Amino acid sequence: MSLYLIDNPEAFGGYRPRRANIAYSIIGFPFDSTSSYRAGQRFGPSSIRRASRYIEFNSLRSGIDLDEAGGLYDEGDVAVVYGDPKETVRRAIDVYKALLDEGRLPVMIGGEHLGTLGALASMRKLDPCIIWIDAHMDLRDDYLGCRYSHASVVRRLLERFGGRLKLFYLGVRGFSGEELRVAEEKGFEVTTSFDVRRLGPEMVSLRLKNFLADCKNYYISIDMDVFDPSYAPGVGNPEPEGLSPTIVLDIIWNIIDSRLVGFDVMEVSPQYDAGGITSVLAAKIVVEMASMHYVRSKGSI
Ligand SMILES: [Mn+2]
């Protein structure tokens, strides 16, 4: 296994199932060095793991109990280097390559959104389409002079994927004029939080299905700030007028299938998480998405 993986004694769900029995690998990304506002995302993975011990592993949408299906295997955390985002991304890529070589389906819990750059950069050969569920576009060339920033992840991905990236923004509502111009120029699909309210979940799901029609595989990244701050106050950059968890999960349930090659749930900042509800929601999303994917792919990936 990878050198850049550190065991975390608090496994997701409170235990480690037999690794061979389940393909889902949880990877913590405890990093927040480029955080511009409410730092503390380095504690996100631990907080999500703690919350995951006290929720049920059954899923109403998919109708299964993930514990009975084999559980979720927690690999531990990426060995991040605080203050060195570039080296940290390199290490995340190394960890992901090792897991992908084993045929596992990686699930990142974070941690600032930069971790997604490592996850997706490791998947260049798979050339996945990307569903980016976030209040923000993360499309700045640099942020405060830093090119390896949580606010520049999609821009760096564009470079790594040689300018051809198939990406669908869902729930965005906070972005600069320049970011929107780049998104349009690159042909990204942009469905804002207001579009979701106007169109409703069924129409949005149709848009997504069309987008995915000629994708061999795809990746889903969820920044917890896509949700309204009333559902998810504990994030690095809260943005009012967000989506509800039920709408986002209903949309994902409408489209999820065996082509999914990985997903992540990022940006939990527990110090700002009144009542700990953001961590509970993040843990629930991990369980729900793995369950939905398990059912749609009949447990095989
Ligand atoms: Mn983001």
mmCIF file of C-alpha atoms and ligand atoms in Angstrom:
data_model
loop_
_atom_site.group_PDB
_atom_site.id
_atom_site.type_symbol
_atom_site.label_atom_id
_atom_site.label_comp_id
_atom_site.label_asym_id
_atom_site.label_seq_id
_atom_site.Cartn_x
_atom_site.Cartn_y
_atom_site.Cartn_z
ATOM 1 C CA MET A 1 0.000 0.000 0.000
ATOM 2 C CA SER A 2 0.914 3.639 -0.331
ATOM 3 C CA LEU A 3 3.565 5.240 1.855
ATOM 4 C CA TYR A 4 1.442 8.337 2.208
ATOM 5 C CA LEU A 5 -1.433 6.846 4.160
ATOM 6 C CA ILE A 6 -1.701 7.193 7.949
ATOM 7 C CA ASP A 7 -3.967 4.911 9.930
ATOM 8 C CA ASN A 8 -6.730 6.671 11.843
ATOM 9 C CA PRO A 9 -7.912 4.711 14.882
ATOM 10 C CA GLU A 10 -11.423 6.171 14.590
ATOM 11 C CA ALA A 11 -12.639 4.179 11.582
ATOM 12 C CA PHE A 12 -15.708 5.385 9.672
ATOM 13 C CA GLY A 13 -18.745 3.675 11.173
ATOM 14 C CA GLY A 14 -16.757 2.732 14.281
ATOM 15 C CA TYR A 15 -15.274 -0.500 12.932
ATOM 16 C CA ARG A 16 -13.335 -1.934 10.020
ATOM 17 C CA PRO A 17 -15.188 -4.615 8.093
ATOM 18 C CA ARG A 18 -13.345 -7.269 6.089
ATOM 19 C CA ARG A 19 -11.654 -5.289 3.343
ATOM 20 C CA ALA A 20 -12.145 -7.991 0.740
ATOM 21 C CA ASN A 21 -15.912 -7.927 1.271
ATOM 22 C CA ILE A 22 -16.488 -4.348 0.152
ATOM 23 C CA ALA A 23 -14.942 -2.154 -2.546
ATOM 24 C CA TYR A 24 -15.571 1.260 -0.936
ATOM 25 C CA SER A 25 -12.449 2.816 0.581
ATOM 26 C CA ILE A 26 -12.780 5.849 2.853
ATOM 27 C CA ILE A 27 -9.791 8.215 2.718
ATOM 28 C CA GLY A 28 -9.499 11.207 5.054
ATOM 29 C CA PHE A 29 -7.963 14.423 3.745
ATOM 30 C CA PRO A 30 -7.179 16.407 6.928
ATOM 31 C CA PHE A 31 -5.885 19.579 5.273
ATOM 32 C CA ASP A 32 -6.777 23.284 5.500
ATOM 33 C CA SER A 33 -3.585 25.210 4.751
ATOM 34 C CA THR A 34 -5.055 27.294 1.909
ATOM 35 C CA SER A 35 -8.318 28.021 3.710
ATOM 36 C CA SER A 36 -9.194 31.688 3.282
ATOM 37 C CA TYR A 37 -11.950 32.116 5.853
ATOM 38 C CA ARG A 38 -13.115 29.575 8.420
ATOM 39 C CA ALA A 39 -10.132 27.226 8.682
ATOM 40 C CA GLY A 40 -10.305 23.996 10.625
ATOM 41 C CA GLN A 41 -11.112 21.554 7.811
ATOM 42 C CA ARG A 42 -8.087 19.510 8.953
ATOM 43 C CA PHE A 43 -10.393 18.299 11.714
ATOM 44 C CA GLY A 44 -13.209 17.504 9.267
ATOM 45 C CA PRO A 45 -12.399 13.826 8.611
ATOM 46 C CA SER A 46 -12.197 12.973 12.332
ATOM 47 C CA SER A 47 -15.427 14.806 13.013
ATOM 48 C CA ILE A 48 -17.239 13.022 10.157
ATOM 49 C CA ARG A 49 -15.930 9.668 11.393
ATOM 50 C CA ARG A 50 -17.156 10.385 14.927
ATOM 51 C CA ALA A 51 -20.605 11.358 13.638
ATOM 52 C CA SER A 52 -20.720 8.234 11.461
ATOM 53 C CA ARG A 53 -20.625 6.028 14.560
ATOM 54 C CA TYR A 54 -24.018 7.262 15.702
ATOM 55 C CA ILE A 55 -26.079 7.098 12.520
ATOM 56 C CA GLU A 56 -27.767 4.057 11.012
ATOM 57 C CA PHE A 57 -26.295 2.485 7.890
ATOM 58 C CA ASN A 58 -29.615 1.755 6.201
ATOM 59 C CA SER A 59 -30.783 3.795 3.237
ATOM 60 C CA LEU A 60 -34.452 4.580 2.572
ATOM 61 C CA ARG A 61 -33.795 5.370 -1.086
ATOM 62 C CA SER A 62 -31.895 2.231 -1.980
ATOM 63 C CA GLY A 63 -33.580 -0.018 0.570
ATOM 64 C CA ILE A 64 -30.416 -1.686 1.865
ATOM 65 C CA ASP A 65 -28.440 -1.788 5.087
ATOM 66 C CA LEU A 66 -24.854 -1.059 4.134
ATOM 67 C CA ASP A 67 -23.563 -2.860 7.227
ATOM 68 C CA GLU A 68 -25.177 -6.049 5.959
ATOM 69 C CA ALA A 69 -23.832 -5.394 2.454
ATOM 70 C CA GLY A 70 -20.268 -5.337 3.795
ATOM 71 C CA GLY A 71 -19.820 -1.890 5.367
ATOM 72 C CA LEU A 72 -17.304 0.760 4.413
ATOM 73 C CA TYR A 73 -13.578 0.160 4.741
ATOM 74 C CA ASP A 74 -11.625 3.068 6.241
ATOM 75 C CA GLU A 75 -8.095 3.281 4.827
ATOM 76 C CA GLY A 76 -7.039 6.174 7.086
ATOM 77 C CA ASP A 77 -5.808 9.641 6.160
ATOM 78 C CA VAL A 78 -3.593 11.038 3.419
ATOM 79 C CA ALA A 79 -0.277 11.985 5.080
ATOM 80 C CA VAL A 80 -0.681 15.697 4.344
ATOM 81 C CA VAL A 81 2.100 18.291 4.683
ATOM 82 C CA TYR A 82 0.690 21.357 6.383
ATOM 83 C CA GLY A 83 1.735 24.477 4.487
ATOM 84 C CA ASP A 84 2.674 22.564 1.327
ATOM 85 C CA PRO A 85 -0.431 22.114 -0.810
ATOM 86 C CA LYS A 86 1.503 20.936 -3.873
ATOM 87 C CA GLU A 87 3.284 18.107 -2.084
ATOM 88 C CA THR A 88 0.022 17.249 -0.313
ATOM 89 C CA VAL A 89 -1.772 16.886 -3.662
ATOM 90 C CA ARG A 90 1.107 14.720 -4.926
ATOM 91 C CA ARG A 91 0.670 12.422 -1.942
ATOM 92 C CA ALA A 92 -3.093 12.198 -2.439
ATOM 93 C CA ILE A 93 -2.450 11.177 -6.071
ATOM 94 C CA ASP A 94 -0.045 8.476 -4.854
ATOM 95 C CA VAL A 95 -2.619 7.101 -2.397
ATOM 96 C CA TYR A 96 -5.369 7.127 -5.018
ATOM 97 C CA LYS A 97 -3.254 5.391 -7.645
ATOM 98 C CA ALA A 98 -2.541 2.547 -5.222
ATOM 99 C CA LEU A 99 -6.247 2.162 -4.410
ATOM 100 C CA LEU A 100 -7.357 2.364 -8.048
ATOM 101 C CA ASP A 101 -4.771 -0.251 -9.017
ATOM 102 C CA GLU A 102 -6.464 -2.546 -6.519
ATOM 103 C CA GLY A 103 -9.810 -1.888 -8.178
ATOM 104 C CA ARG A 104 -11.278 -0.062 -5.201
ATOM 105 C CA LEU A 105 -13.817 2.769 -5.253
ATOM 106 C CA PRO A 106 -12.297 5.656 -3.260
ATOM 107 C CA VAL A 107 -14.447 7.976 -1.127
ATOM 108 C CA MET A 108 -12.661 11.059 0.203
ATOM 109 C CA ILE A 109 -13.833 12.879 3.330
ATOM 110 C CA GLY A 110 -12.352 16.314 3.938
ATOM 111 C CA GLY A 111 -10.748 18.555 4.464
ATOM 112 C CA GLU A 112 -10.413 21.471 2.057
ATOM 113 C CA HIS A 113 -11.578 20.973 -1.509
ATOM 114 C CA LEU A 114 -7.977 20.783 -2.747
ATOM 115 C CA GLY A 115 -8.087 17.061 -1.957
ATOM 116 C CA THR A 116 -10.361 16.563 -4.960
ATOM 117 C CA LEU A 117 -7.495 17.709 -7.206
ATOM 118 C CA GLY A 118 -5.441 14.757 -5.959
ATOM 119 C CA ALA A 119 -8.346 12.354 -6.359
ATOM 120 C CA LEU A 120 -9.178 13.405 -9.920
ATOM 121 C CA ALA A 121 -5.597 13.905 -11.092
ATOM 122 C CA SER A 122 -5.028 10.225 -10.269
ATOM 123 C CA MET A 123 -7.867 9.304 -12.633
ATOM 124 C CA ARG A 124 -6.569 10.888 -15.829
ATOM 125 C CA LYS A 125 -6.499 7.578 -17.633
ATOM 126 C CA LEU A 126 -10.150 6.975 -16.735
ATOM 127 C CA ASP A 127 -10.974 10.419 -18.156
ATOM 128 C CA PRO A 128 -14.060 10.790 -15.952
ATOM 129 C CA CYS A 129 -16.843 13.308 -16.491
ATOM 130 C CA ILE A 130 -17.210 15.419 -13.363
ATOM 131 C CA ILE A 131 -20.302 16.460 -11.416
ATOM 132 C CA TRP A 132 -19.211 19.369 -9.226
ATOM 133 C CA ILE A 133 -21.770 20.021 -6.478
ATOM 134 C CA ASP A 134 -20.672 23.220 -4.784
ATOM 135 C CA ALA A 135 -21.734 26.792 -4.014
ATOM 136 C CA HIS A 136 -18.575 27.907 -5.814
ATOM 137 C CA MET A 137 -16.859 27.203 -9.128
ATOM 138 C CA ASP A 138 -13.286 26.909 -7.725
ATOM 139 C CA LEU A 139 -12.136 28.219 -11.087
ATOM 140 C CA ARG A 140 -9.763 31.036 -10.170
ATOM 141 C CA ASP A 141 -6.298 30.921 -11.723
ATOM 142 C CA ASP A 142 -4.921 31.627 -8.273
ATOM 143 C CA TYR A 143 -6.370 32.754 -4.971
ATOM 144 C CA LEU A 144 -4.408 35.267 -2.897
ATOM 145 C CA GLY A 145 -1.410 34.357 -5.031
ATOM 146 C CA CYS A 146 -1.703 30.617 -4.390
ATOM 147 C CA ARG A 147 -2.236 28.399 -7.433
ATOM 148 C CA TYR A 148 -2.752 25.243 -5.381
ATOM 149 C CA SER A 149 -5.754 26.643 -3.545
ATOM 150 C CA HIS A 150 -9.187 25.320 -2.639
ATOM 151 C CA ALA A 151 -10.485 28.113 -4.895
ATOM 152 C CA SER A 152 -8.431 26.977 -7.937
ATOM 153 C CA VAL A 153 -9.109 23.237 -8.046
ATOM 154 C CA VAL A 154 -11.111 23.148 -11.285
ATOM 155 C CA ARG A 155 -8.613 25.489 -12.980
ATOM 156 C CA ARG A 156 -5.740 23.104 -12.113
ATOM 157 C CA LEU A 157 -7.857 20.185 -13.302
ATOM 158 C CA LEU A 158 -8.308 21.908 -16.654
ATOM 159 C CA GLU A 159 -4.521 22.019 -17.032
ATOM 160 C CA ARG A 160 -4.056 18.419 -15.953
ATOM 161 C CA PHE A 161 -6.750 17.182 -18.306
ATOM 162 C CA GLY A 162 -5.257 19.120 -21.200
ATOM 163 C CA GLY A 163 -8.101 21.626 -21.424
ATOM 164 C CA ARG A 164 -10.774 19.053 -22.239
ATOM 165 C CA LEU A 165 -12.838 18.468 -19.179
ATOM 166 C CA LYS A 166 -16.511 17.551 -19.155
ATOM 167 C CA LEU A 167 -17.921 19.183 -16.055
ATOM 168 C CA PHE A 168 -21.405 19.869 -14.693
ATOM 169 C CA TYR A 169 -21.805 22.484 -11.952
ATOM 170 C CA LEU A 170 -24.739 21.846 -9.640
ATOM 171 C CA GLY A 171 -25.901 24.324 -6.980
ATOM 172 C CA VAL A 172 -23.382 27.078 -7.710
ATOM 173 C CA ARG A 173 -24.321 30.600 -6.623
ATOM 174 C CA GLY A 174 -21.112 32.383 -5.544
ATOM 175 C CA PHE A 175 -18.643 33.073 -8.363
ATOM 176 C CA SER A 176 -16.772 35.898 -10.050
ATOM 177 C CA GLY A 177 -17.490 37.185 -13.553
ATOM 178 C CA GLU A 178 -14.172 35.751 -14.707
ATOM 179 C CA GLU A 179 -15.027 32.306 -13.355
ATOM 180 C CA LEU A 180 -18.357 32.325 -15.172
ATOM 181 C CA ARG A 181 -16.644 33.388 -18.414
ATOM 182 C CA VAL A 182 -14.115 30.552 -18.136
ATOM 183 C CA ALA A 183 -16.905 28.062 -17.356
ATOM 184 C CA GLU A 184 -18.852 29.153 -20.445
ATOM 185 C CA GLU A 185 -15.766 29.222 -22.639
ATOM 186 C CA LYS A 186 -14.895 25.664 -21.595
ATOM 187 C CA GLY A 187 -18.443 24.467 -22.248
ATOM 188 C CA PHE A 188 -19.186 23.505 -18.659
ATOM 189 C CA GLU A 189 -22.827 22.981 -17.754
ATOM 190 C CA VAL A 190 -23.943 25.478 -15.120
ATOM 191 C CA THR A 191 -27.046 24.722 -13.058
ATOM 192 C CA THR A 192 -27.249 27.244 -10.215
ATOM 193 C CA SER A 193 -29.121 26.823 -6.941
ATOM 194 C CA PHE A 194 -31.781 29.157 -8.389
ATOM 195 C CA ASP A 195 -32.063 26.913 -11.483
ATOM 196 C CA VAL A 196 -32.668 23.958 -9.171
ATOM 197 C CA ARG A 197 -35.492 25.830 -7.429
ATOM 198 C CA ARG A 198 -36.993 26.921 -10.753
ATOM 199 C CA LEU A 199 -36.675 23.583 -12.587
ATOM 200 C CA GLY A 200 -37.235 21.145 -9.710
ATOM 201 C CA PRO A 201 -35.262 17.948 -9.070
ATOM 202 C CA GLU A 202 -36.775 15.902 -11.942
ATOM 203 C CA MET A 203 -35.818 18.405 -14.651
ATOM 204 C CA VAL A 204 -32.354 18.841 -13.159
ATOM 205 C CA SER A 205 -31.931 15.060 -13.146
ATOM 206 C CA LEU A 206 -32.821 15.018 -16.846
ATOM 207 C CA ARG A 207 -30.179 17.650 -17.554
ATOM 208 C CA LEU A 208 -27.662 15.515 -15.692
ATOM 209 C CA LYS A 209 -28.689 12.352 -17.522
ATOM 210 C CA ASN A 210 -28.172 14.115 -20.850
ATOM 211 C CA PHE A 211 -24.786 15.323 -19.671
ATOM 212 C CA LEU A 212 -23.793 11.779 -18.643
ATOM 213 C CA ALA A 213 -25.143 10.116 -21.777
ATOM 214 C CA ASP A 214 -21.788 9.706 -23.508
ATOM 215 C CA CYS A 215 -19.573 9.490 -20.401
ATOM 216 C CA LYS A 216 -17.692 6.219 -19.928
ATOM 217 C CA ASN A 217 -17.477 6.949 -16.234
ATOM 218 C CA TYR A 218 -17.836 9.862 -13.880
ATOM 219 C CA TYR A 219 -16.884 11.325 -10.518
ATOM 220 C CA ILE A 220 -19.057 13.270 -8.048
ATOM 221 C CA SER A 221 -17.520 15.927 -5.807
ATOM 222 C CA ILE A 222 -19.630 17.471 -3.048
ATOM 223 C CA ASP A 223 -18.543 20.624 -1.270
ATOM 224 C CA MET A 224 -20.697 20.784 1.862
ATOM 225 C CA ASP A 225 -21.188 24.515 1.247
ATOM 226 C CA VAL A 226 -23.603 23.656 -1.579
ATOM 227 C CA PHE A 227 -26.176 23.113 1.158
ATOM 228 C CA ASP A 228 -27.893 26.060 2.734
ATOM 229 C CA PRO A 229 -25.952 27.211 5.816
ATOM 230 C CA SER A 230 -29.001 26.294 7.899
ATOM 231 C CA TYR A 231 -28.270 22.631 7.047
ATOM 232 C CA ALA A 232 -24.483 22.893 6.966
ATOM 233 C CA PRO A 233 -23.058 25.804 8.966
ATOM 234 C CA GLY A 234 -19.696 24.109 9.572
ATOM 235 C CA VAL A 235 -17.949 24.839 6.278
ATOM 236 C CA GLY A 236 -14.997 26.944 5.178
ATOM 237 C CA ASN A 237 -17.007 29.414 3.083
ATOM 238 C CA PRO A 238 -20.736 29.440 3.843
ATOM 239 C CA GLU A 239 -22.955 30.900 1.116
ATOM 240 C CA PRO A 240 -26.643 31.737 1.775
ATOM 241 C CA GLU A 241 -29.573 30.472 -0.349
ATOM 242 C CA GLY A 242 -28.297 26.956 -0.789
ATOM 243 C CA LEU A 243 -29.864 23.597 -1.544
ATOM 244 C CA SER A 244 -31.502 21.110 0.789
ATOM 245 C CA PRO A 245 -29.876 17.708 1.419
ATOM 246 C CA THR A 246 -33.021 15.849 0.325
ATOM 247 C CA ILE A 247 -33.112 17.550 -3.081
ATOM 248 C CA VAL A 248 -29.412 16.887 -3.730
ATOM 249 C CA LEU A 249 -29.672 13.222 -2.698
ATOM 250 C CA ASP A 250 -32.886 12.731 -4.699
ATOM 251 C CA ILE A 251 -31.122 14.082 -7.788
ATOM 252 C CA ILE A 252 -28.144 11.790 -7.226
ATOM 253 C CA TRP A 253 -30.484 8.816 -6.736
ATOM 254 C CA ASN A 254 -32.082 9.616 -10.100
ATOM 255 C CA ILE A 255 -28.769 9.431 -11.950
ATOM 256 C CA ILE A 256 -26.299 7.257 -10.034
ATOM 257 C CA ASP A 257 -25.123 4.064 -11.721
ATOM 258 C CA SER A 258 -22.203 1.674 -12.088
ATOM 259 C CA ARG A 259 -20.136 4.205 -14.049
ATOM 260 C CA LEU A 260 -19.303 6.100 -10.840
ATOM 261 C CA VAL A 261 -15.540 5.762 -10.192
ATOM 262 C CA GLY A 262 -15.303 7.771 -6.988
ATOM 263 C CA PHE A 263 -16.846 10.547 -4.929
ATOM 264 C CA ASP A 264 -16.007 12.916 -2.121
ATOM 265 C CA VAL A 265 -17.620 15.006 0.624
ATOM 266 C CA MET A 266 -15.449 18.006 1.466
ATOM 267 C CA GLU A 267 -14.929 21.236 3.426
ATOM 268 C CA VAL A 268 -16.322 20.283 6.838
ATOM 269 C CA SER A 269 -14.923 22.750 9.399
ATOM 270 C CA PRO A 270 -16.083 21.396 12.772
ATOM 271 C CA GLN A 271 -15.212 24.424 14.946
ATOM 272 C CA TYR A 272 -17.905 26.393 13.158
ATOM 273 C CA ASP A 273 -20.389 23.550 13.164
ATOM 274 C CA ALA A 274 -23.152 24.569 15.567
ATOM 275 C CA GLY A 275 -24.654 21.367 16.927
ATOM 276 C CA GLY A 276 -22.305 19.232 14.863
ATOM 277 C CA ILE A 277 -24.968 18.917 12.167
ATOM 278 C CA THR A 278 -22.626 19.394 9.200
ATOM 279 C CA SER A 279 -20.545 16.380 10.225
ATOM 280 C CA VAL A 280 -23.672 14.257 10.714
ATOM 281 C CA LEU A 281 -24.941 15.284 7.277
ATOM 282 C CA ALA A 282 -21.565 14.555 5.663
ATOM 283 C CA ALA A 283 -21.496 11.089 7.246
ATOM 284 C CA LYS A 284 -25.065 10.455 6.096
ATOM 285 C CA ILE A 285 -24.234 11.490 2.525
ATOM 286 C CA VAL A 286 -21.320 9.042 2.427
ATOM 287 C CA VAL A 287 -23.542 6.181 3.609
ATOM 288 C CA GLU A 288 -26.418 7.145 1.313
ATOM 289 C CA MET A 289 -24.275 7.532 -1.805
ATOM 290 C CA ALA A 290 -22.375 4.292 -1.248
ATOM 291 C CA SER A 291 -25.707 2.500 -0.665
ATOM 292 C CA MET A 292 -27.265 3.977 -3.798
ATOM 293 C CA HIS A 293 -24.236 3.060 -5.880
ATOM 294 C CA TYR A 294 -24.102 -0.421 -4.366
ATOM 295 C CA VAL A 295 -27.695 -1.121 -5.393
ATOM 296 C CA ARG A 296 -27.340 0.303 -8.898
ATOM 297 C CA SER A 297 -24.071 -1.561 -9.560
ATOM 298 C CA LYS A 298 -25.232 -4.723 -7.794
ATOM 299 C CA GLY A 299 -22.251 -4.549 -5.464
ATOM 300 C CA SER A 300 -19.686 -4.953 -8.194
ATOM 301 C CA ILE A 301 -17.449 -2.145 -9.385
HETATM 302 MN MN MN B 1 -15.407 24.085 -3.426
#
